[in-house]
PDB file of C-alpha atoms and ligand atoms in Angstrom:
ATOM      1  CA  MET H   1      28.682  14.667  -5.119  1.00  0.00           C
ATOM      2  CA  ILE H   2      28.395  14.404  -8.930  1.00  0.00           C
ATOM      3  CA  GLU H   3      29.015  10.627  -8.677  1.00  0.00           C
ATOM      4  CA  ARG H   4      26.233  10.294  -6.078  1.00  0.00           C
ATOM      5  CA  LEU H   5      23.858  12.264  -8.282  1.00  0.00           C
ATOM      6  CA  LYS H   6      24.762  10.078 -11.262  1.00  0.00           C
ATOM      7  CA  SER H   7      24.127   6.836  -9.361  1.00  0.00           C
ATOM      8  CA  TRP H   8      20.842   8.276  -8.058  1.00  0.00           C
ATOM      9  CA  LEU H   9      19.781   9.062 -11.643  1.00  0.00           C
ATOM     10  CA  VAL H  10      20.758   5.598 -12.914  1.00  0.00           C
ATOM     11  CA  GLY H  11      18.802   3.998 -10.042  1.00  0.00           C
ATOM     12  CA  TYR H  12      15.835   6.237 -10.733  1.00  0.00           C
ATOM     13  CA  GLN H  13      15.771   5.384 -14.454  1.00  0.00           C
ATOM     14  CA  LYS H  14      16.150   1.658 -13.748  1.00  0.00           C
ATOM     15  CA  GLU H  15      13.311   1.558 -11.230  1.00  0.00           C
ATOM     16  CA  LYS H  16      11.041   3.619 -13.488  1.00  0.00           C
ATOM     17  CA  SER H  17      11.526   1.651 -16.695  1.00  0.00           C
ATOM     18  CA  LEU H  18       8.738  -0.919 -16.909  1.00  0.00           C
ATOM     19  CA  LYS H  19       8.466  -3.350 -19.816  1.00  0.00           C
ATOM     20  CA  PRO H  20       5.661  -2.210 -22.171  1.00  0.00           C
ATOM     21  CA  ALA H  21       3.727  -5.434 -21.389  1.00  0.00           C
ATOM     22  CA  ASP H  22       3.923  -4.683 -17.646  1.00  0.00           C
ATOM     23  CA  GLU H  23       2.897  -1.085 -18.266  1.00  0.00           C
ATOM     24  CA  GLU H  24      -0.177  -2.264 -20.174  1.00  0.00           C
ATOM     25  CA  ARG H  25      -1.089  -4.846 -17.560  1.00  0.00           C
ATOM     26  CA  LEU H  26      -0.683  -2.296 -14.793  1.00  0.00           C
ATOM     27  CA  GLU H  27      -3.104   0.084 -16.487  1.00  0.00           C
ATOM     28  CA  LEU H  28      -5.675  -2.706 -16.906  1.00  0.00           C
ATOM     29  CA  LEU H  29      -5.317  -3.809 -13.281  1.00  0.00           C
ATOM     30  CA  LYS H  30      -5.804  -0.257 -12.074  1.00  0.00           C
ATOM     31  CA  LYS H  31      -9.300  -0.307 -13.585  1.00  0.00           C
ATOM     32  CA  GLY H  32     -10.361  -3.070 -11.149  1.00  0.00           C
ATOM     33  CA  PRO H  33     -10.533  -3.170  -7.342  1.00  0.00           C
ATOM     34  CA  ILE H  34      -7.066  -2.868  -5.833  1.00  0.00           C
ATOM     35  CA  PRO H  35      -6.501  -4.594  -2.474  1.00  0.00           C
ATOM     36  CA  ARG H  36      -5.747  -1.979   0.181  1.00  0.00           C
ATOM     37  CA  HIS H  37      -3.434  -4.303   2.087  1.00  0.00           C
ATOM     38  CA  VAL H  38      -1.458  -7.262   0.734  1.00  0.00           C
ATOM     39  CA  ALA H  39       0.347  -9.566   3.179  1.00  0.00           C
ATOM     40  CA  ILE H  40       2.934 -12.059   1.945  1.00  0.00           C
ATOM     41  CA  ILE H  41       4.511 -15.202   3.409  1.00  0.00           C
ATOM     42  CA  MET H  42       7.820 -15.179   1.530  1.00  0.00           C
ATOM     43  CA  ASP H  43       8.603 -18.895   1.603  1.00  0.00           C
ATOM     44  CA  GLY H  44      11.124 -21.061  -0.236  1.00  0.00           C
ATOM     45  CA  ASN H  45      14.422 -19.196   0.048  1.00  0.00           C
ATOM     46  CA  GLY H  46      16.201 -22.205   1.541  1.00  0.00           C
ATOM     47  CA  ARG H  47      14.946 -24.619  -1.133  1.00  0.00           C
ATOM     48  CA  TRP H  48      15.845 -22.145  -3.879  1.00  0.00           C
ATOM     49  CA  ALA H  49      19.447 -22.103  -2.625  1.00  0.00           C
ATOM     50  CA  GLN H  50      19.635 -25.869  -2.008  1.00  0.00           C
ATOM     51  CA  LYS H  51      18.468 -26.573  -5.574  1.00  0.00           C
ATOM     52  CA  ARG H  52      21.507 -24.606  -6.756  1.00  0.00           C
ATOM     53  CA  GLY H  53      23.935 -26.231  -4.322  1.00  0.00           C
ATOM     54  CA  MET H  54      24.262 -22.948  -2.463  1.00  0.00           C
ATOM     55  CA  PRO H  55      24.034 -22.223   1.291  1.00  0.00           C
ATOM     56  CA  ARG H  56      20.582 -21.248   2.608  1.00  0.00           C
ATOM     57  CA  ILE H  57      21.664 -17.659   3.187  1.00  0.00           C
ATOM     58  CA  ALA H  58      22.192 -17.264  -0.565  1.00  0.00           C
ATOM     59  CA  GLY H  59      18.455 -17.893  -0.851  1.00  0.00           C
ATOM     60  CA  HIS H  60      17.705 -15.117   1.629  1.00  0.00           C
ATOM     61  CA  ARG H  61      20.012 -12.783  -0.284  1.00  0.00           C
ATOM     62  CA  ALA H  62      18.105 -13.552  -3.505  1.00  0.00           C
ATOM     63  CA  GLY H  63      14.863 -13.171  -1.536  1.00  0.00           C
ATOM     64  CA  MET H  64      15.810  -9.652  -0.572  1.00  0.00           C
ATOM     65  CA  LYS H  65      16.023  -8.700  -4.244  1.00  0.00           C
ATOM     66  CA  THR H  66      12.494 -10.021  -4.672  1.00  0.00           C
ATOM     67  CA  VAL H  67      11.429  -7.829  -1.727  1.00  0.00           C
ATOM     68  CA  ARG H  68      12.683  -4.842  -3.745  1.00  0.00           C
ATOM     69  CA  HIS H  69      10.852  -5.885  -6.955  1.00  0.00           C
ATOM     70  CA  ILE H  70       7.561  -6.632  -5.221  1.00  0.00           C
ATOM     71  CA  THR H  71       7.693  -3.409  -3.198  1.00  0.00           C
ATOM     72  CA  ARG H  72       8.012  -1.524  -6.496  1.00  0.00           C
ATOM     73  CA  ALA H  73       5.223  -3.542  -8.116  1.00  0.00           C
ATOM     74  CA  ALA H  74       2.870  -2.956  -5.171  1.00  0.00           C
ATOM     75  CA  ASP H  75       3.695   0.729  -5.047  1.00  0.00           C
ATOM     76  CA  ASP H  76       3.165   1.138  -8.816  1.00  0.00           C
ATOM     77  CA  LEU H  77      -0.277  -0.386  -8.383  1.00  0.00           C
ATOM     78  CA  GLY H  78      -1.280   2.031  -5.628  1.00  0.00           C
ATOM     79  CA  ILE H  79      -1.546  -0.560  -2.854  1.00  0.00           C
ATOM     80  CA  GLU H  80      -1.800   1.177   0.547  1.00  0.00           C
ATOM     81  CA  ALA H  81      -0.033  -1.409   2.689  1.00  0.00           C
ATOM     82  CA  LEU H  82       2.341  -4.297   2.031  1.00  0.00           C
ATOM     83  CA  THR H  83       3.332  -6.560   4.921  1.00  0.00           C
ATOM     84  CA  LEU H  84       6.137  -9.091   4.485  1.00  0.00           C
ATOM     85  CA  TYR H  85       6.597 -12.028   6.876  1.00  0.00           C
ATOM     86  CA  SER H  86      10.362 -11.799   7.307  1.00  0.00           C
ATOM     87  CA  PHE H  87      11.093 -13.640  10.565  1.00  0.00           C
ATOM     88  CA  SER H  88       8.669 -15.574  12.735  1.00  0.00           C
ATOM     89  CA  THR H  89       8.840 -16.193  16.473  1.00  0.00           C
ATOM     90  CA  GLU H  90       9.596 -19.823  15.513  1.00  0.00           C
ATOM     91  CA  ASN H  91      12.536 -18.912  13.229  1.00  0.00           C
ATOM     92  CA  TRP H  92      14.877 -18.554  16.239  1.00  0.00           C
ATOM     93  CA  LYS H  93      15.163 -22.372  16.062  1.00  0.00           C
ATOM     94  CA  ARG H  94      17.232 -22.094  12.853  1.00  0.00           C
ATOM     95  CA  PRO H  95      21.053 -22.423  12.856  1.00  0.00           C
ATOM     96  CA  GLN H  96      22.690 -19.413  14.526  1.00  0.00           C
ATOM     97  CA  ASP H  97      24.522 -18.274  11.377  1.00  0.00           C
ATOM     98  CA  GLU H  98      21.240 -18.178   9.430  1.00  0.00           C
ATOM     99  CA  VAL H  99      19.516 -16.235  12.220  1.00  0.00           C
ATOM    100  CA  ASN H 100      22.441 -13.769  12.319  1.00  0.00           C
ATOM    101  CA  TYR H 101      22.252 -13.320   8.568  1.00  0.00           C
ATOM    102  CA  LEU H 102      18.504 -12.651   8.633  1.00  0.00           C
ATOM    103  CA  MET H 103      18.926 -10.177  11.517  1.00  0.00           C
ATOM    104  CA  GLY H 104      21.454  -8.265   9.390  1.00  0.00           C
ATOM    105  CA  LEU H 105      19.150  -7.880   6.398  1.00  0.00           C
ATOM    106  CA  PRO H 106      17.238  -4.819   7.647  1.00  0.00           C
ATOM    107  CA  GLU H 107      20.561  -2.914   7.971  1.00  0.00           C
ATOM    108  CA  GLU H 108      21.575  -3.940   4.487  1.00  0.00           C
ATOM    109  CA  PHE H 109      18.193  -3.014   3.047  1.00  0.00           C
ATOM    110  CA  LEU H 110      18.380   0.351   4.807  1.00  0.00           C
ATOM    111  CA  ARG H 111      21.760   0.997   3.195  1.00  0.00           C
ATOM    112  CA  THR H 112      20.750  -0.065  -0.288  1.00  0.00           C
ATOM    113  CA  ASP H 113      17.092   0.946  -0.555  1.00  0.00           C
ATOM    114  CA  LEU H 114      16.286   3.877   1.719  1.00  0.00           C
ATOM    115  CA  ASP H 115      16.870   6.468  -1.035  1.00  0.00           C
ATOM    116  CA  GLU H 116      14.441   4.763  -3.377  1.00  0.00           C
ATOM    117  CA  LEU H 117      11.820   4.241  -0.675  1.00  0.00           C
ATOM    118  CA  VAL H 118      11.967   7.932   0.185  1.00  0.00           C
ATOM    119  CA  ARG H 119      11.749   8.861  -3.495  1.00  0.00           C
ATOM    120  CA  ARG H 120       8.665   6.700  -3.780  1.00  0.00           C
ATOM    121  CA  ASN H 121       7.093   8.299  -0.693  1.00  0.00           C
ATOM    122  CA  ILE H 122       6.936   4.854   1.011  1.00  0.00           C
ATOM    123  CA  ARG H 123       6.819   4.574   4.819  1.00  0.00           C
ATOM    124  CA  VAL H 124       8.547   1.659   6.515  1.00  0.00           C
ATOM    125  CA  GLY H 125       7.656   0.036   9.821  1.00  0.00           C
ATOM    126  CA  MET H 126       7.716  -3.236  11.674  1.00  0.00           C
ATOM    127  CA  VAL H 127       5.135  -5.560  13.188  1.00  0.00           C
ATOM    128  CA  GLY H 128       6.261  -8.002  15.856  1.00  0.00           C
ATOM    129  CA  ARG H 129       7.892  -8.255  19.283  1.00  0.00           C
ATOM    130  CA  GLU H 130      10.859  -5.939  19.622  1.00  0.00           C
ATOM    131  CA  GLU H 131      12.100  -7.526  22.872  1.00  0.00           C
ATOM    132  CA  GLU H 132      14.244 -10.385  21.514  1.00  0.00           C
ATOM    133  CA  LEU H 133      15.607  -8.554  18.469  1.00  0.00           C
ATOM    134  CA  PRO H 134      19.296  -7.579  18.497  1.00  0.00           C
ATOM    135  CA  GLU H 135      20.149  -3.940  19.046  1.00  0.00           C
ATOM    136  CA  HIS H 136      21.546  -3.488  15.506  1.00  0.00           C
ATOM    137  CA  THR H 137      18.349  -4.820  13.896  1.00  0.00           C
ATOM    138  CA  LEU H 138      16.210  -2.472  15.978  1.00  0.00           C
ATOM    139  CA  ARG H 139      18.504   0.415  15.058  1.00  0.00           C
ATOM    140  CA  ALA H 140      17.966  -0.340  11.365  1.00  0.00           C
ATOM    141  CA  ILE H 141      14.187  -0.389  11.870  1.00  0.00           C
ATOM    142  CA  GLU H 142      14.438   2.925  13.721  1.00  0.00           C
ATOM    143  CA  GLY H 143      16.533   4.249  10.825  1.00  0.00           C
ATOM    144  CA  PHE H 144      13.790   3.252   8.393  1.00  0.00           C
ATOM    145  CA  LYS H 145      11.087   4.787  10.534  1.00  0.00           C
ATOM    146  CA  ALA H 146      12.979   8.041  10.975  1.00  0.00           C
ATOM    147  CA  GLY H 147      14.024   8.173   7.316  1.00  0.00           C
ATOM    148  CA  THR H 148      10.510   7.661   5.988  1.00  0.00           C
ATOM    149  CA  GLU H 149       8.295   9.168   8.693  1.00  0.00           C
ATOM    150  CA  GLY H 150       7.399  12.239   6.643  1.00  0.00           C
ATOM    151  CA  ASN H 151       6.207  10.055   3.770  1.00  0.00           C
ATOM    152  CA  THR H 152       2.526   9.609   3.012  1.00  0.00           C
ATOM    153  CA  GLY H 153       2.464   6.744   0.489  1.00  0.00           C
ATOM    154  CA  MET H 154       2.439   2.962   0.822  1.00  0.00           C
ATOM    155  CA  MET H 155       3.113   1.484   4.263  1.00  0.00           C
ATOM    156  CA  LEU H 156       5.739  -1.259   3.941  1.00  0.00           C
ATOM    157  CA  SER H 157       5.884  -3.365   7.115  1.00  0.00           C
ATOM    158  CA  PHE H 158       8.363  -6.093   7.921  1.00  0.00           C
ATOM    159  CA  ALA H 159       6.917  -8.745  10.216  1.00  0.00           C
ATOM    160  CA  LEU H 160       9.948  -9.496  12.379  1.00  0.00           C
ATOM    161  CA  ASN H 161       9.908 -11.765  15.413  1.00  0.00           C
ATOM    162  CA  TYR H 162       6.214 -12.004  14.618  1.00  0.00           C
ATOM    163  CA  GLY H 163       3.814 -14.721  15.761  1.00  0.00           C
ATOM    164  CA  ALA H 164       0.053 -14.248  15.679  1.00  0.00           C
ATOM    165  CA  ARG H 165      -0.701 -16.271  18.805  1.00  0.00           C
ATOM    166  CA  SER H 166       1.794 -14.370  20.945  1.00  0.00           C
ATOM    167  CA  GLU H 167       0.517 -11.104  19.424  1.00  0.00           C
ATOM    168  CA  MET H 168      -3.003 -11.952  20.600  1.00  0.00           C
ATOM    169  CA  ILE H 169      -1.861 -13.050  24.073  1.00  0.00           C
ATOM    170  CA  GLN H 170       0.077  -9.792  24.390  1.00  0.00           C
ATOM    171  CA  ALA H 171      -3.025  -7.825  23.325  1.00  0.00           C
ATOM    172  CA  VAL H 172      -5.109  -9.614  25.963  1.00  0.00           C
ATOM    173  CA  LYS H 173      -2.533  -8.756  28.646  1.00  0.00           C
ATOM    174  CA  TRP H 174      -2.484  -5.073  27.644  1.00  0.00           C
ATOM    175  CA  ILE H 175      -6.287  -4.955  27.661  1.00  0.00           C
ATOM    176  CA  ILE H 176      -6.389  -6.537  31.137  1.00  0.00           C
ATOM    177  CA  ASP H 177      -3.883  -3.894  32.343  1.00  0.00           C
ATOM    178  CA  ASP H 178      -6.052  -1.119  30.937  1.00  0.00           C
ATOM    179  CA  VAL H 179      -9.257  -2.596  32.400  1.00  0.00           C
ATOM    180  CA  GLU H 180      -7.596  -2.956  35.803  1.00  0.00           C
ATOM    181  CA  SER H 181      -6.286   0.609  35.748  1.00  0.00           C
ATOM    182  CA  GLY H 182      -9.723   1.882  34.746  1.00  0.00           C
ATOM    183  CA  LYS H 183      -8.556   3.194  31.340  1.00  0.00           C
ATOM    184  CA  VAL H 184     -10.908   0.780  29.571  1.00  0.00           C
ATOM    185  CA  ASP H 185     -14.300  -0.496  30.707  1.00  0.00           C
ATOM    186  CA  LYS H 186     -14.823  -4.268  30.332  1.00  0.00           C
ATOM    187  CA  GLY H 187     -18.029  -3.544  28.403  1.00  0.00           C
ATOM    188  CA  GLU H 188     -16.024  -1.650  25.763  1.00  0.00           C
ATOM    189  CA  VAL H 189     -13.981  -4.726  24.819  1.00  0.00           C
ATOM    190  CA  ASP H 190     -15.053  -5.646  21.302  1.00  0.00           C
ATOM    191  CA  GLU H 191     -13.410  -6.506  17.963  1.00  0.00           C
ATOM    192  CA  GLY H 192     -12.585  -2.878  17.189  1.00  0.00           C
ATOM    193  CA  LEU H 193     -10.900  -2.357  20.537  1.00  0.00           C
ATOM    194  CA  PHE H 194      -8.981  -5.652  20.236  1.00  0.00           C
ATOM    195  CA  ASP H 195      -7.653  -4.464  16.838  1.00  0.00           C
ATOM    196  CA  GLN H 196      -6.129  -1.425  18.517  1.00  0.00           C
ATOM    197  CA  TYR H 197      -3.986  -3.595  20.783  1.00  0.00           C
ATOM    198  CA  LEU H 198      -2.424  -5.602  17.937  1.00  0.00           C
ATOM    199  CA  TYR H 199       0.934  -4.792  16.294  1.00  0.00           C
ATOM    200  CA  THR H 200      -1.068  -4.022  13.156  1.00  0.00           C
ATOM    201  CA  SER H 201      -3.263  -1.347  14.776  1.00  0.00           C
ATOM    202  CA  ASN H 202      -2.192   1.173  12.108  1.00  0.00           C
ATOM    203  CA  LEU H 203      -3.144  -1.114   9.196  1.00  0.00           C
ATOM    204  CA  PRO H 204      -6.388  -2.244   7.574  1.00  0.00           C
ATOM    205  CA  ASP H 205      -6.896  -6.035   7.599  1.00  0.00           C
ATOM    206  CA  PRO H 206      -5.203  -7.665   4.591  1.00  0.00           C
ATOM    207  CA  ASP H 207      -7.522  -8.054   1.595  1.00  0.00           C
ATOM    208  CA  LEU H 208      -5.143 -10.527   0.019  1.00  0.00           C
ATOM    209  CA  MET H 209      -2.612 -12.946   1.506  1.00  0.00           C
ATOM    210  CA  ILE H 210      -0.041 -14.534  -0.800  1.00  0.00           C
ATOM    211  CA  ARG H 211       2.193 -17.492   0.053  1.00  0.00           C
ATOM    212  CA  THR H 212       4.942 -18.792  -2.201  1.00  0.00           C
ATOM    213  CA  SER H 213       6.688 -22.210  -2.324  1.00  0.00           C
ATOM    214  CA  GLY H 214       3.708 -24.547  -2.589  1.00  0.00           C
ATOM    215  CA  GLU H 215       2.990 -24.751   1.161  1.00  0.00           C
ATOM    216  CA  VAL H 216      -0.714 -24.207   1.772  1.00  0.00           C
ATOM    217  CA  ARG H 217      -0.892 -23.010   5.350  1.00  0.00           C
ATOM    218  CA  ILE H 218      -0.957 -19.825   7.407  1.00  0.00           C
ATOM    219  CA  SER H 219       1.953 -20.621   9.786  1.00  0.00           C
ATOM    220  CA  ASN H 220       0.894 -18.373  12.666  1.00  0.00           C
ATOM    221  CA  PHE H 221       0.693 -15.273  10.432  1.00  0.00           C
ATOM    222  CA  MET H 222      -1.979 -12.659  11.218  1.00  0.00           C
ATOM    223  CA  LEU H 223      -4.536 -15.220  12.414  1.00  0.00           C
ATOM    224  CA  TRP H 224      -6.939 -12.508  13.583  1.00  0.00           C
ATOM    225  CA  GLN H 225      -6.423 -10.092  10.688  1.00  0.00           C
ATOM    226  CA  LEU H 226      -6.783 -12.716   7.921  1.00  0.00           C
ATOM    227  CA  ALA H 227     -10.359 -13.640   8.955  1.00  0.00           C
ATOM    228  CA  TYR H 228     -11.856 -12.404   5.656  1.00  0.00           C
ATOM    229  CA  SER H 229      -8.761 -12.150   3.449  1.00  0.00           C
ATOM    230  CA  GLU H 230      -8.563 -13.775   0.053  1.00  0.00           C
ATOM    231  CA  LEU H 231      -5.787 -16.369   0.041  1.00  0.00           C
ATOM    232  CA  TRP H 232      -3.536 -17.000  -2.969  1.00  0.00           C
ATOM    233  CA  PHE H 233      -0.887 -19.691  -3.192  1.00  0.00           C
ATOM    234  CA  THR H 234       1.773 -20.395  -5.798  1.00  0.00           C
ATOM    235  CA  ASP H 235       4.267 -23.240  -6.183  1.00  0.00           C
ATOM    236  CA  GLY H 236       7.097 -20.891  -7.141  1.00  0.00           C
ATOM    237  CA  LEU H 237       9.803 -20.154  -4.577  1.00  0.00           C
ATOM    238  CA  TRP H 238      10.097 -16.615  -3.173  1.00  0.00           C
ATOM    239  CA  PRO H 239      13.350 -15.678  -4.980  1.00  0.00           C
ATOM    240  CA  ASP H 240      11.605 -16.546  -8.282  1.00  0.00           C
ATOM    241  CA  PHE H 241       8.461 -14.573  -7.451  1.00  0.00           C
ATOM    242  CA  SER H 242       8.086 -11.736  -9.922  1.00  0.00           C
ATOM    243  CA  ARG H 243       6.066  -8.667 -10.820  1.00  0.00           C
ATOM    244  CA  GLU H 244       4.226 -10.850 -13.387  1.00  0.00           C
ATOM    245  CA  LEU H 245       3.166 -13.379 -10.754  1.00  0.00           C
ATOM    246  CA  PHE H 246       2.256 -10.645  -8.299  1.00  0.00           C
ATOM    247  CA  TYR H 247      -0.017  -9.082 -10.909  1.00  0.00           C
ATOM    248  CA  LYS H 248      -1.488 -12.536 -11.633  1.00  0.00           C
ATOM    249  CA  ALA H 249      -2.418 -12.770  -7.929  1.00  0.00           C
ATOM    250  CA  ILE H 250      -4.067  -9.343  -8.149  1.00  0.00           C
ATOM    251  CA  GLU H 251      -5.985 -10.389 -11.295  1.00  0.00           C
ATOM    252  CA  ASP H 252      -7.265 -13.480  -9.477  1.00  0.00           C
ATOM    253  CA  PHE H 253      -8.193 -11.305  -6.498  1.00  0.00           C
ATOM    254  CA  GLN H 254     -10.208  -9.053  -8.808  1.00  0.00           C
ATOM    255  CA  ARG H 255     -12.242 -12.049  -9.966  1.00  0.00           C
ATOM    256  CA  ARG H 256     -13.138 -13.183  -6.442  1.00  0.00           C
ATOM    257  CA  SER H 257     -16.504 -12.357  -4.964  1.00  0.00           C
ATOM    258  CA  ARG H 258     -16.122 -11.146  -1.379  1.00  0.00           C
ATOM    259  CA  ARG H 259     -19.286 -11.600   0.625  1.00  0.00           C
ATOM    260  CA  TYR H 260     -18.127 -11.417   4.261  1.00  0.00           C
ATOM    261  CA  GLY H 261     -20.728 -14.019   5.270  1.00  0.00           C
ATOM    262  CA  ALA H 262     -23.615 -12.341   3.376  1.00  0.00           C
ATOM    263  CA  VAL H 263     -25.232 -13.801   0.234  1.00  0.00           C
TER     264      VAL H 263
HETATM  265  C1  FPP U 301      11.295 -18.414   4.419  1.00  0.00           C
HETATM  266  O1  FPP U 301      12.000 -19.248   3.539  1.00  0.00           O
HETATM  267  C2  FPP U 301      11.915 -17.099   4.451  1.00  0.00           C
HETATM  268  C3  FPP U 301      12.388 -16.484   5.557  1.00  0.00           C
HETATM  269  C4  FPP U 301      12.294 -17.067   6.909  1.00  0.00           C
HETATM  270  C5  FPP U 301      13.060 -15.181   5.484  1.00  0.00           C
HETATM  271  C6  FPP U 301      12.484 -14.234   4.503  1.00  0.00           C
HETATM  272  C7  FPP U 301      13.268 -12.990   4.445  1.00  0.00           C
HETATM  273  C8  FPP U 301      13.537 -12.298   3.328  1.00  0.00           C
HETATM  274  C9  FPP U 301      13.061 -12.712   2.003  1.00  0.00           C
HETATM  275  C10 FPP U 301      14.306 -11.023   3.366  1.00  0.00           C
HETATM  276  C11 FPP U 301      13.629  -9.996   4.209  1.00  0.00           C
HETATM  277  C12 FPP U 301      14.248  -8.686   4.042  1.00  0.00           C
HETATM  278  C13 FPP U 301      14.339  -7.753   5.013  1.00  0.00           C
HETATM  279  C14 FPP U 301      14.898  -6.456   4.655  1.00  0.00           C
HETATM  280  C15 FPP U 301      13.908  -7.989   6.404  1.00  0.00           C
HETATM  281  P1  FPP U 301      12.684 -20.565   4.104  1.00  0.00           P
HETATM  282  O2  FPP U 301      14.073 -20.237   4.496  1.00  0.00           O
HETATM  283  O3  FPP U 301      11.849 -21.144   5.194  1.00  0.00           O
HETATM  284  O4  FPP U 301      12.661 -21.495   2.849  1.00  0.00           O
HETATM  285  P2  FPP U 301      12.520 -23.074   2.836  1.00  0.00           P
HETATM  286  O5  FPP U 301      11.136 -23.393   3.319  1.00  0.00           O
HETATM  287  O6  FPP U 301      12.735 -23.414   1.414  1.00  0.00           O
HETATM  288  O7  FPP U 301      13.603 -23.612   3.754  1.00  0.00           O
END
């Protein structure tokens, strides 16, 4: 019991101690507009590992640490929602051992990070198709949801088995079902209603989308929701992405002029 309390305290002190430069930057950033929702394509884990002569899964392991750092950085800034593209509907084509490893990460993250997420009042959820996911991965997601459901702070969502095109097709099918059963009138179908049938129905559209690793594309991520998002790309690989770079993206976001088609 005492040991558990001690490790909790050490963890708490570690996560709270920001470098003075970060502290200062954070205060400055808080004076400007803060994106409500930041979505991230966490790319480059495999290349990070290959550059070091390590197996690809070592890159995903390092990437999970970055997930922890960026979750803290986003939470410290007061961001309402952070969505992380963790496994796409196309990622099933990867070697089986890599897929298995990725499917085990939610359980590991639950074990290592749930206490801190609860302490930070963060809620955790998932966006994507549950159908193909293994039972143990779904159990971990359920564990996160149950463990954080009373929380009222930042919404951290893992996009798992997520693909924007299949999300939209699924939404269309559900709308057709509801029109046919009389629950929805065809005349009511508009952008707002469509939003409610997406996996992201509980989230505002992302204000900012970040992609690491130098690739400049969207890769079937939130095609509908990103319509008016600011996009920010960096050459760095996801395991090297840091609080500093995240805050640089936010600074750039604060300098953008968002007109939504107006002048
Ligand atoms: C893309 O890099 C990254 C992924 C497909 C997986 C990202 C997952 C994490 C960072 C961990 C998520 C954590 C939880 C708890 C779900 P890549 O492998 O495509 O890199 P490459 O383009 O260099 O090959």
